[in-house]
PDB file of C-alpha atoms in Angstrom:
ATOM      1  CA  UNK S 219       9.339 -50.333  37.729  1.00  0.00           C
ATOM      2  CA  UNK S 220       9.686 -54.167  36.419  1.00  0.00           C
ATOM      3  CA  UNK S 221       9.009 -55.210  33.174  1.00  0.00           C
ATOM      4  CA  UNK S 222       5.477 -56.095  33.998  1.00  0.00           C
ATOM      5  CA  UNK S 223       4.408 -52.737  35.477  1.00  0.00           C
ATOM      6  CA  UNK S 224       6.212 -51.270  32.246  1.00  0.00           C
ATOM      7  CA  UNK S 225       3.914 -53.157  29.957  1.00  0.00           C
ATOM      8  CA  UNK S 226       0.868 -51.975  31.157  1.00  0.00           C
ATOM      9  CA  UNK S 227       2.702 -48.076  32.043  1.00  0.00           C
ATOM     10  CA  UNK S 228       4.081 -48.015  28.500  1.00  0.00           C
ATOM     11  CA  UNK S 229       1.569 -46.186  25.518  1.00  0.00           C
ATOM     12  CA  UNK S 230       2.689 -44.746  22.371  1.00  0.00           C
ATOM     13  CA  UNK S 231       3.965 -40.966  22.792  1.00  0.00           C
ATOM     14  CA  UNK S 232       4.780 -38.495  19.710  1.00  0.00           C
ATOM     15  CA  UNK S 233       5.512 -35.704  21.622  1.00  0.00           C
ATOM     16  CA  UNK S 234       8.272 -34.819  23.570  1.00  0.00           C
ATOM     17  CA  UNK S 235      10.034 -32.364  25.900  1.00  0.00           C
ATOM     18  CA  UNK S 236      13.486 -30.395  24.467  1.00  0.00           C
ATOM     19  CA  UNK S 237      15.385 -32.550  27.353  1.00  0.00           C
ATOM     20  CA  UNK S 238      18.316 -34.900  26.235  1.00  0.00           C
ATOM     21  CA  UNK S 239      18.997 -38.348  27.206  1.00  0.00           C
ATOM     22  CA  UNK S 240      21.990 -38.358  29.255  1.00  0.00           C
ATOM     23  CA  UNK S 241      24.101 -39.342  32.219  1.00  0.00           C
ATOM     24  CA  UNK S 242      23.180 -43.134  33.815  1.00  0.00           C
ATOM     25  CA  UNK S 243      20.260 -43.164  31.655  1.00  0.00           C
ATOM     26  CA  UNK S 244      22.179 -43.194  28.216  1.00  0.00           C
ATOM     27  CA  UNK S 245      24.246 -45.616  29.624  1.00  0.00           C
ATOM     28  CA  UNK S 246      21.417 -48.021  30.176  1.00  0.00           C
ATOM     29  CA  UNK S 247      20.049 -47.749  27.196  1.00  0.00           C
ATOM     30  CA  UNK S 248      23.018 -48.037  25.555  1.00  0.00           C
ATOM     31  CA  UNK S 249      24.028 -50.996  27.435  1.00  0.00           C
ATOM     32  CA  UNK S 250      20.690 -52.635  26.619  1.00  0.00           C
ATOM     33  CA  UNK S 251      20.742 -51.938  22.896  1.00  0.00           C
ATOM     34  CA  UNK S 252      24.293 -53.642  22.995  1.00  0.00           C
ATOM     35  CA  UNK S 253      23.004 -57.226  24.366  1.00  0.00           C
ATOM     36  CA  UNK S 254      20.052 -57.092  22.355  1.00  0.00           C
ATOM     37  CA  UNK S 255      22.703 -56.778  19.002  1.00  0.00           C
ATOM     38  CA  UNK S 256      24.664 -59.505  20.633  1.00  0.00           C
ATOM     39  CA  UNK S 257      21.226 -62.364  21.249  1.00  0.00           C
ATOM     40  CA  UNK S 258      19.631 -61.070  17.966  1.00  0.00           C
ATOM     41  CA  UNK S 259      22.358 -61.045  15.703  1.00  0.00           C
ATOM     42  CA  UNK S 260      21.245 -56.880  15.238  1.00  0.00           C
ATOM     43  CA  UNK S 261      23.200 -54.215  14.572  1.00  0.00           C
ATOM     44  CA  UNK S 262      20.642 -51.435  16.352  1.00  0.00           C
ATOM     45  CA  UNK S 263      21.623 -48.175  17.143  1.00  0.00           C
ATOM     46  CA  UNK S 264      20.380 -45.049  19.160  1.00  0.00           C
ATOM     47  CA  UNK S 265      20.804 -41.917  17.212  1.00  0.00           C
ATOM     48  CA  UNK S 266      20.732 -38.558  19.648  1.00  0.00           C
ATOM     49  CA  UNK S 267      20.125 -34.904  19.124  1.00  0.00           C
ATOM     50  CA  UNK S 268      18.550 -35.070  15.293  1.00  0.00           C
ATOM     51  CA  UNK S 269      16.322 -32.918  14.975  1.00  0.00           C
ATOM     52  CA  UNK S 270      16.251 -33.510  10.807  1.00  0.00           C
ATOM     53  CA  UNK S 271      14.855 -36.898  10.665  1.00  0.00           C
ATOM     54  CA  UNK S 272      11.595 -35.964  12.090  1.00  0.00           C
ATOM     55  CA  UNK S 273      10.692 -32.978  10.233  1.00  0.00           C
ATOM     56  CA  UNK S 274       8.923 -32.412   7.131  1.00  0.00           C
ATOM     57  CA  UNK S 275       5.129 -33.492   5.969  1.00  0.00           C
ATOM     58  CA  UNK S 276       5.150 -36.992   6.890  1.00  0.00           C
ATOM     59  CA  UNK S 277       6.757 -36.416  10.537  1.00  0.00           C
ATOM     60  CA  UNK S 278       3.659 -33.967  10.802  1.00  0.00           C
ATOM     61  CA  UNK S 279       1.338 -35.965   8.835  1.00  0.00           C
ATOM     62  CA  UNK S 280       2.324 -38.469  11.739  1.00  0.00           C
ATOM     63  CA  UNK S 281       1.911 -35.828  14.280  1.00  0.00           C
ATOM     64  CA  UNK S 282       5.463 -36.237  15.674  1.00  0.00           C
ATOM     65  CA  UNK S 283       6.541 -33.284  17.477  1.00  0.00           C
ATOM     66  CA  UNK S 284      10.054 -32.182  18.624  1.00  0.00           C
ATOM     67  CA  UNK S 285      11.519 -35.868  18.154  1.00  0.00           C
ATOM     68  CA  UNK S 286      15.556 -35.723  18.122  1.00  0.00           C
ATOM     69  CA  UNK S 287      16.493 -39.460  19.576  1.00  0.00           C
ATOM     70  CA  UNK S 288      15.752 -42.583  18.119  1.00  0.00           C
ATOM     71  CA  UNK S 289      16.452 -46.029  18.118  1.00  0.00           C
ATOM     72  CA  UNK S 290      17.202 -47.439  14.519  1.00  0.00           C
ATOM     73  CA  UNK S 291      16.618 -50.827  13.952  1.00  0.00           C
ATOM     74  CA  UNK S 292      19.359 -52.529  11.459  1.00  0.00           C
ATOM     75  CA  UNK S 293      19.994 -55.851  10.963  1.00  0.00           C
ATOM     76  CA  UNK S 294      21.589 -58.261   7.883  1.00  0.00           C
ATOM     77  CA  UNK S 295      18.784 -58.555   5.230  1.00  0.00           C
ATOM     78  CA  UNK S 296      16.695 -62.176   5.702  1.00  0.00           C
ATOM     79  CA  UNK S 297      13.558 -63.886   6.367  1.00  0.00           C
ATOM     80  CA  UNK S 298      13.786 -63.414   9.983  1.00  0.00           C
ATOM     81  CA  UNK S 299      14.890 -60.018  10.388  1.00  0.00           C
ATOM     82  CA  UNK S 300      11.709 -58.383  10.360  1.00  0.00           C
ATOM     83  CA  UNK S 301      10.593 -60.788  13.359  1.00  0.00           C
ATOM     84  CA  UNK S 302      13.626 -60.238  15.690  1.00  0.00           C
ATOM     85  CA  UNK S 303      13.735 -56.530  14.884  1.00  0.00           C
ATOM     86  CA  UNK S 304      10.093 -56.344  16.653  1.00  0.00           C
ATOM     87  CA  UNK S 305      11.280 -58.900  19.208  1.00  0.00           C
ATOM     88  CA  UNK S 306      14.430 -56.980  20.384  1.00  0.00           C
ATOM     89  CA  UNK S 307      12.899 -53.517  19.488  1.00  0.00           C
ATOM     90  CA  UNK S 308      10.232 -54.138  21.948  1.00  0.00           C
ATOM     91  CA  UNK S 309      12.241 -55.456  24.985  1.00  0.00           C
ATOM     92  CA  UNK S 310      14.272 -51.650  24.368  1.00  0.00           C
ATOM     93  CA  UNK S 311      10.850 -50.458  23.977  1.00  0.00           C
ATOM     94  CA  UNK S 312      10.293 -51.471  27.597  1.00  0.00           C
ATOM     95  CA  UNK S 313      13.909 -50.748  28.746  1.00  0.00           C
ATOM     96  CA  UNK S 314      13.159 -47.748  27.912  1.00  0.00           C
ATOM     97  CA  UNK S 315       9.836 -47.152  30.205  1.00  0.00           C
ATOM     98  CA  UNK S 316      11.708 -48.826  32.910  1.00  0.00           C
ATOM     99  CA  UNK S 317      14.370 -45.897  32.772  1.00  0.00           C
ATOM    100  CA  UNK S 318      11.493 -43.368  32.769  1.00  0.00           C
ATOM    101  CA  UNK S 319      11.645 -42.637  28.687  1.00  0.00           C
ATOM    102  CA  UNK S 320       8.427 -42.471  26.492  1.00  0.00           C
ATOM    103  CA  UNK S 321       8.580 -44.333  23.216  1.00  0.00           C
ATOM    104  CA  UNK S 322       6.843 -44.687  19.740  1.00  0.00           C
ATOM    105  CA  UNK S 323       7.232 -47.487  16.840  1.00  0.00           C
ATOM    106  CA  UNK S 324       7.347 -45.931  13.291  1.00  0.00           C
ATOM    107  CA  UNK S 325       7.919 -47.289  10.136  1.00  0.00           C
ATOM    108  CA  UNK S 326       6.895 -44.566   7.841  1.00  0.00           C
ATOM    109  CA  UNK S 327       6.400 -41.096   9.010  1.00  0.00           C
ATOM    110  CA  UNK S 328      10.148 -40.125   9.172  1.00  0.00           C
ATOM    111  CA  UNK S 329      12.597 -38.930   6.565  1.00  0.00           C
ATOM    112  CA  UNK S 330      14.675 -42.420   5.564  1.00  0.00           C
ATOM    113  CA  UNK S 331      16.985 -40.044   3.575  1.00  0.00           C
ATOM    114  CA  UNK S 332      17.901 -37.759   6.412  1.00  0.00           C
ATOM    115  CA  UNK S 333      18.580 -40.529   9.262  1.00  0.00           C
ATOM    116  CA  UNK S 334      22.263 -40.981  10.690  1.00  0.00           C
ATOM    117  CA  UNK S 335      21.928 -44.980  11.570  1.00  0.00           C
ATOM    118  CA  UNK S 336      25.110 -46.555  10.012  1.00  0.00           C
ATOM    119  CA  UNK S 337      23.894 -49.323   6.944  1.00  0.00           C
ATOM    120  CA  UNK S 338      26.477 -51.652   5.904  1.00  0.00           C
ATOM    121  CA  UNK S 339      26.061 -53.465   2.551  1.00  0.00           C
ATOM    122  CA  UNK S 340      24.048 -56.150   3.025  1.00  0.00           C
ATOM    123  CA  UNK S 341      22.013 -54.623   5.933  1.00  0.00           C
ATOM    124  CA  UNK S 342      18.232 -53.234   5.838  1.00  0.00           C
ATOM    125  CA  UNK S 343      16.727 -50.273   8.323  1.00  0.00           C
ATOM    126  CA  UNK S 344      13.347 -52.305   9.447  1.00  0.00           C
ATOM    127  CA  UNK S 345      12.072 -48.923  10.932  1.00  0.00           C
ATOM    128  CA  UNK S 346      12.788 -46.686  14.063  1.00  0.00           C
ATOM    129  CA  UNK S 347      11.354 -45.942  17.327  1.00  0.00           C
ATOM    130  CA  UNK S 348      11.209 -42.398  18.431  1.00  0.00           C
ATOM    131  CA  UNK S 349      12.442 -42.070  22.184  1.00  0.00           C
ATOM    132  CA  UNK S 350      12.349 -38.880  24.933  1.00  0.00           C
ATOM    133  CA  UNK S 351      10.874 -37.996  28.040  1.00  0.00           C
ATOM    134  CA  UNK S 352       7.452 -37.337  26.771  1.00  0.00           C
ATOM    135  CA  UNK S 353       5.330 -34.796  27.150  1.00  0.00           C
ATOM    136  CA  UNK S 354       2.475 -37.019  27.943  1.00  0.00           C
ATOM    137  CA  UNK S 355       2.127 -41.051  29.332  1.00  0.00           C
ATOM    138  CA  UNK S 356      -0.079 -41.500  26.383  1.00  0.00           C
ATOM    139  CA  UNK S 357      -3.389 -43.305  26.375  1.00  0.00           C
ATOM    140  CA  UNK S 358      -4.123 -46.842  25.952  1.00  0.00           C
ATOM    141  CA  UNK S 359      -6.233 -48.233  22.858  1.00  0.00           C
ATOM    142  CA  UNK S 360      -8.956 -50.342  22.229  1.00  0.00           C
ATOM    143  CA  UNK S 361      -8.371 -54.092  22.015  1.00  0.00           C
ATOM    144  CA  UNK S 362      -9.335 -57.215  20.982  1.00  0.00           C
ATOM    145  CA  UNK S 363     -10.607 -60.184  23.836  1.00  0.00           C
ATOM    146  CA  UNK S 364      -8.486 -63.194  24.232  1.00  0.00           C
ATOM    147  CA  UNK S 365     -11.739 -65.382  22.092  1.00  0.00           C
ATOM    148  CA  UNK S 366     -10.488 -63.027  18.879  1.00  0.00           C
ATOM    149  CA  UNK S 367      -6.834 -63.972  18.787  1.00  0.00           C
ATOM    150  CA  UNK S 368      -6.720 -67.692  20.032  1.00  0.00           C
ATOM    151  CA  UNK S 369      -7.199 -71.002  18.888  1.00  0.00           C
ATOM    152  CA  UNK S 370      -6.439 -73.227  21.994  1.00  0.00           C
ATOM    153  CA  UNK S 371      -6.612 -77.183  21.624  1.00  0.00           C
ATOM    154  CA  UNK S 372      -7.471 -77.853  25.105  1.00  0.00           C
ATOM    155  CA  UNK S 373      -8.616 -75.347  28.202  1.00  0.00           C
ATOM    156  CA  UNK S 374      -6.170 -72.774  28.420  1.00  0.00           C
ATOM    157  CA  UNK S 375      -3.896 -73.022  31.662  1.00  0.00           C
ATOM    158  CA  UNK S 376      -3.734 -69.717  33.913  1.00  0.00           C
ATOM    159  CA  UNK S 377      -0.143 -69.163  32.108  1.00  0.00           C
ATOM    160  CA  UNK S 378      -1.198 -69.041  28.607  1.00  0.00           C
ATOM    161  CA  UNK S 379      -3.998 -66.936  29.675  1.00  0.00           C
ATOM    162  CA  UNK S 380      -1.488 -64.312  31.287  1.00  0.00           C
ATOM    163  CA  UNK S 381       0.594 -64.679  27.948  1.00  0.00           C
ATOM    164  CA  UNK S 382      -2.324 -63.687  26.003  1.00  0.00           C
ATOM    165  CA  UNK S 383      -3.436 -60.689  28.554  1.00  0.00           C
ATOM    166  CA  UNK S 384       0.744 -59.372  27.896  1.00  0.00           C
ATOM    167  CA  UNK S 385      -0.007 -59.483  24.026  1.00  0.00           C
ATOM    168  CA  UNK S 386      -2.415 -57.906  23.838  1.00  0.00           C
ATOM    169  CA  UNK S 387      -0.806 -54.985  25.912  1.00  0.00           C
ATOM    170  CA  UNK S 388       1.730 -54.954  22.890  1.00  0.00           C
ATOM    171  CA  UNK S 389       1.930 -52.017  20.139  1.00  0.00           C
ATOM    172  CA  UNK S 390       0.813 -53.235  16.356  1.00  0.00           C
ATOM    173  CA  UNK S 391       0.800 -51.321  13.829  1.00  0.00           C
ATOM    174  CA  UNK S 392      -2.420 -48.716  13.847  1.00  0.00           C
ATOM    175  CA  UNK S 393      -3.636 -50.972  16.693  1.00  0.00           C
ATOM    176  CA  UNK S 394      -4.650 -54.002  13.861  1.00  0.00           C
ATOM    177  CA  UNK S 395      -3.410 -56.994  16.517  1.00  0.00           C
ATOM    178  CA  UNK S 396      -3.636 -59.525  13.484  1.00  0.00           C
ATOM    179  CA  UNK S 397      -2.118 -62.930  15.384  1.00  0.00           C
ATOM    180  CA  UNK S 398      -3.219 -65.751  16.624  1.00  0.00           C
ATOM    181  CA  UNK S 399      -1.909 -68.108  19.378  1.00  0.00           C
ATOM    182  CA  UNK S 400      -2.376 -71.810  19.435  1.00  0.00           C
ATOM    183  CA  UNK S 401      -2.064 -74.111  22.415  1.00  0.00           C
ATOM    184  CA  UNK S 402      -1.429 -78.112  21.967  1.00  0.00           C
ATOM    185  CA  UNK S 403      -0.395 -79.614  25.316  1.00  0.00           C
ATOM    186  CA  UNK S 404       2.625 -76.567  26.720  1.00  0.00           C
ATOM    187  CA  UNK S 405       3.633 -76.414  23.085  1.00  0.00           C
ATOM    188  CA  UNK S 406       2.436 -72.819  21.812  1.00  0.00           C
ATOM    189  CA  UNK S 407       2.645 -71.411  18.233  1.00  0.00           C
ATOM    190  CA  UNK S 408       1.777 -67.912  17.280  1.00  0.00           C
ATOM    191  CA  UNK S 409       1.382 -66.612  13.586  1.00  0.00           C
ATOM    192  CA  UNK S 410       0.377 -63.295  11.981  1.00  0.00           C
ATOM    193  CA  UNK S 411      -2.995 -63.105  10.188  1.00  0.00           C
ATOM    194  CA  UNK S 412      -2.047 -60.432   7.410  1.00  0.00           C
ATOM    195  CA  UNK S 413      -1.652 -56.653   7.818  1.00  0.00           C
ATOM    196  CA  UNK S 414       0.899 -53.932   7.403  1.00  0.00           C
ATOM    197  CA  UNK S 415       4.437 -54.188   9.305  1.00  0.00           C
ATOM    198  CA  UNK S 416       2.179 -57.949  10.436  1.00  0.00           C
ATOM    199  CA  UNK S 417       6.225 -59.382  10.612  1.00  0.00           C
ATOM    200  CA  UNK S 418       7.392 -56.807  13.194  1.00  0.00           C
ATOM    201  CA  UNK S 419       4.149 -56.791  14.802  1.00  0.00           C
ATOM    202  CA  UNK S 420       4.757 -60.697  15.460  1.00  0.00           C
ATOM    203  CA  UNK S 421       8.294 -60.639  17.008  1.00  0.00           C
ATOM    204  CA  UNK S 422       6.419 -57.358  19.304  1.00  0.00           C
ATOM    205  CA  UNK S 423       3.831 -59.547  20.645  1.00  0.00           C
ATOM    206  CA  UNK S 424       5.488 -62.769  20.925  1.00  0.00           C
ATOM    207  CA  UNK S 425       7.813 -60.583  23.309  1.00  0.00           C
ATOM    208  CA  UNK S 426       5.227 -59.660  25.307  1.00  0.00           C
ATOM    209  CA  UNK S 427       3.871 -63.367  25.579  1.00  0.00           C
ATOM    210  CA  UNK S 428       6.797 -64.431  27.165  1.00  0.00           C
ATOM    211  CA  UNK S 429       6.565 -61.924  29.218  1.00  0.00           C
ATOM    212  CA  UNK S 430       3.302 -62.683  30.601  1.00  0.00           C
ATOM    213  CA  UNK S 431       3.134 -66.820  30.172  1.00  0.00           C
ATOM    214  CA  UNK S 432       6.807 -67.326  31.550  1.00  0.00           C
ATOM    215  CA  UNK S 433       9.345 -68.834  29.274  1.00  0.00           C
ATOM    216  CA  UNK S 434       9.993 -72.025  31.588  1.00  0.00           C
ATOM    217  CA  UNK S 435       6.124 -72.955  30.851  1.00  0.00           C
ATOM    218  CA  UNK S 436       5.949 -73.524  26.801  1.00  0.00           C
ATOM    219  CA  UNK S 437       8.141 -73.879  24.031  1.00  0.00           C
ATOM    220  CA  UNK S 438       7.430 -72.392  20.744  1.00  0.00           C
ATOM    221  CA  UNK S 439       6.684 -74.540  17.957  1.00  0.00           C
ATOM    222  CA  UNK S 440       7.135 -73.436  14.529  1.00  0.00           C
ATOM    223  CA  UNK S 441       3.966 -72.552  12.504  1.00  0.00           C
TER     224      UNK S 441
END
């Protein structure tokens, strides 16, 4: 499976099967998480067999079921964090699929106090994302059309388009997809438009953008 079939394979699952990650798998993932620390400047760790963190009212409230491996995202506390913690997270989020795992984003409906990620002074967990081999593929969501979240300057070019189609394949917190893309000539910019986690969210779907558009055809401009 490549990254692109993985995008549109890939659905939120919060159930999963009492079968561990292990063997070339782990390794993979592991492997992964370790580059994405190294480019994002992360310090993001998988967490296996916990069965604690996931229990209790909100884990239910959440309807999380039999969840013992997760990825915690930790990173030095700043203004960007939040951004490259859904940028990174994602591209694991999608590592993930490719290795046959079934993921879900959560920033809530775990037990903070119970988790085993490793926080050094100085450091924040941004949130965790539950990973297993599911006991469904999930089901895709409702979404917006390319008119609600873009503002292009000029008629879009087939690569922008396929940029948008990617980013709107990307999870958001409960499905809000607040952002909005700009073209001006093969400069793009993409900003949030309010909402819970709307930080996270934007790193997540400017992720999938470059999936879709190509990074050799734009260059981000800041907003």
């Amino acid at each position: 499976m490549d990254l692109s079939e993985a995008v549109k394979a890939r659905h939120s699952v919060r159930e999963y099967k009492d079968e561990k990650i292990e063997g070339s798998i782990l390794a993979q993932l592991e492997d992964e998480i370790e580059q994405c620390n190294l480019e994002g400047d992360l310090q993001i760790q998988l967490i296996t067999e916990d069965p604690d963190t996931f229990k209790g009212f909100l884990a239910h409230y959440g309807k999380f079921r039999n969840v013992s491996n997760y990825i915690a995202i930790v990173g030095e506390k700043n203004n960007s964090l939040n951004e490259r913690a859904g940028y990174y997270g994602e591209r694991l989020v999608l590592k993930a699929q490719q290795l046959g795992l079934n993921t879900c984003w959560v920033a809530l409906t775990f037990r903070k106090g119970k988790q085993k990620a490793h926080i050094r002074e100085g450091e924040k967990l941004v949130c965790v994302i539950s990973v297993g081999y599911g006991k469904t593929q999930g089901k895709s969501r409702k979404s917006k059309s390319f008119e609600q979240v873009t503002d292009p300057k000029q008629e879009a070019p087939e690569w922008f388009r396929k940029g948008i189609e990617f980013a709107l394949l990307a999870p958001t917190a409960v499905n809000q997809q607040k952002f909005l893309f700009s073209l001006n000539g093969n400069n793009v910019s993409a900003k949030a438009t309010g909402g819970f986690c709307s930080d996270i969210d934007l790193g997540i779907v400017k992720y999938h953008f470059e999936l879709g558009a190509g990074k050799e055809n734009f260059h981000w401009e800041e907003v």
